[in-house]
Phi, psi and omega in degrees: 000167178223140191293082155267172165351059238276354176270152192296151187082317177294142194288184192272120170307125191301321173312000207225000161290148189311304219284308190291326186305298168309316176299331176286296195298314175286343183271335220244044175022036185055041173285109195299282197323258151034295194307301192297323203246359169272322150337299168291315187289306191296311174296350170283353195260306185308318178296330179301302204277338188063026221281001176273316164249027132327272246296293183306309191278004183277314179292330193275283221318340208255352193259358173314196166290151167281033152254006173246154209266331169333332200264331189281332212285323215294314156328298195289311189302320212276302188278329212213297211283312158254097178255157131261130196237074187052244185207157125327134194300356168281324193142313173307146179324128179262124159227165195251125152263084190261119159313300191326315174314313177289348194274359156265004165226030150320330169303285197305324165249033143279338193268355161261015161081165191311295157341314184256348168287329160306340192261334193274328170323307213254020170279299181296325164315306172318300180267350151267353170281348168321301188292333175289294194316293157359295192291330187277331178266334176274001160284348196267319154352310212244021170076026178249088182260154197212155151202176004272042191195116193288166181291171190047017140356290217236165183249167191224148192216112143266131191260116171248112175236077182278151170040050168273106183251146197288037190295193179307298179340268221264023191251000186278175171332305202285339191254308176329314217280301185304288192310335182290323180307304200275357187272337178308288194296348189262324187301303186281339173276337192201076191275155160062036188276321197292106173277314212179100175252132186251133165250128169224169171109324173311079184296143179314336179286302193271018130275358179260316162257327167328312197295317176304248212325300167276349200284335216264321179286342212282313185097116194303333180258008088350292190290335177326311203271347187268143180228122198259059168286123186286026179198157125310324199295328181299358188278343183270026173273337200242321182243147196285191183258326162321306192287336173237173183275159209298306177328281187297029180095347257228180201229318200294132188278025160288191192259033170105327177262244184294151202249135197288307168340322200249351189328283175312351200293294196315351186269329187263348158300321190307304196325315209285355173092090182315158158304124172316257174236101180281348141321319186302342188274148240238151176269343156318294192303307209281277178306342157294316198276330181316314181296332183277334176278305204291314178311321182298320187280348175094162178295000000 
């Protein structure tokens, strides 16, 4: 079931769908209390962060004059670097990542400083958790119940880094510092989300030196998650050839960036009903509903 609001009027909490619950009770060793109060401090943090319009306020911002270049760096990250690109061969949500993509507007999107790249982070966890409810609740729909996390739960990420370069930047202090911060913030805010990062695509310079240089900010249930392929044709183990795109070996007729399929998704995460004032949710309320999912998962 999914947990809404007990006041007249109030949206359905985004925090409070079966899928986000069970991820919170699994990362918490299925601790309710634990579950419950790791709950609370994230909603007091979405309120901080203001994390229900990052996606929309990242898109008007990117919507700016095209001569301004924040808007054009904002443009590449939003459109090219990170999409959602259909699914996985599980269900899960498929998203595309190119590094590569930043190295023509690497100046511009240092100059938007740490902050808002930690804030553009956690915009993508915001949508890719958007996109689990959505799939998980239409798997669950059609009788593909799973536990303890139903299928398309969790997100699957591919990292593409053809013509990625390995400058000062993004092997530096700073980019190290920004990934550990949002990966912190994603590990503790949007726990057990992760299903799978497929890496392809890989230069030989960036498995001899990169990898020593970030794994250590990736967090062990990251790194857990990571697959390293020597090829894209290896990609049809995991994603169908319909589902990705032509660059990568793939069938889809989009142009490569954002997948036409996929077009909608801000619209249609609003549809699913943003959090309200996620203070509001009552910790009484909150542990009935943890209890009531952990009774669902079975012993």
């Amino acid at each position: 079931p999914n947990f809404t609001g007990e006041e007249e009027g109030e949206e359905e909490s985004g925090l409070l769908d079966d899928t986000a619950l069970r991820r919170f009770l699994l990362a918490n060793g299925r601790d309710v209390n634990a579950a419950a109060s790791a709950v609370r401090a994230t909603c007091l943090w979405r309120c901080e962060w203001k994390v229900d319009s990052l996606p929309e306020e990242s898109d008007n911002l990117a919507l700016k004059a095209v001569d301004d270049v924040s808007a054009e760096a904002l443009r590449v990250l939003n459109e090219v670097v990170f999409v959602r690109h259909r699914k996985d061969l599980a269900g899960n949500p498929l998203f595309i990542v190119r590094l590569g993509a930043i190295s023509r507007v690497e100046t511009a999107v240092r100059a938007l400083g740490d902050r808002a790249l930690v804030r553009y982070a956690v915009r993508c966890f915001e949508l890719a958790a958007r996109s689990t409810r959505k799939a998980a609740n239409q798997a669950e729909a059609e009788g593909k119940l799973g536990a303890p996390v139903p299928p398309a739960g969790r997100v699957c990420v591919l990292v593409d880094l053809s013509g990625v370069a390995l400058s000062g930047w993004i092997l530096g202090a700073s980019a190290i510092r920004i990934l550990h911060e949002a990966l912190e913030l994603g590990g503790r805010h949007f726990p057990s989300m992760l299903q799978r990062v497929l890496v392809v695509n890989a230069p030989a310079q960036f498995l001899a030196q990169a990898w020593s240089l970030i794994s250590y900010a990736l967090g062990e249930e990251f790194q857990r998650s990571v697959l390293a392929l020597s090829a894209t044709a290896a990609l049809r183990d995991h994603v169908a050839r319909t589902a990705l795109p032509r660059a990568l070996g793939g069938q889809c007729t989009c142009q490569g960036t954002r997948c036409l399929l996929d077009q909608g998704l801000s619209a249609d995460a609003r549809a699913l009903g943003d959090t309200t004032d996620s203070r509001s949710v009552g910790l009484q309320r909150l542990s009935l509903a943890l209890k009531t999912v952990d009774t669902a998962l079975g012993p």
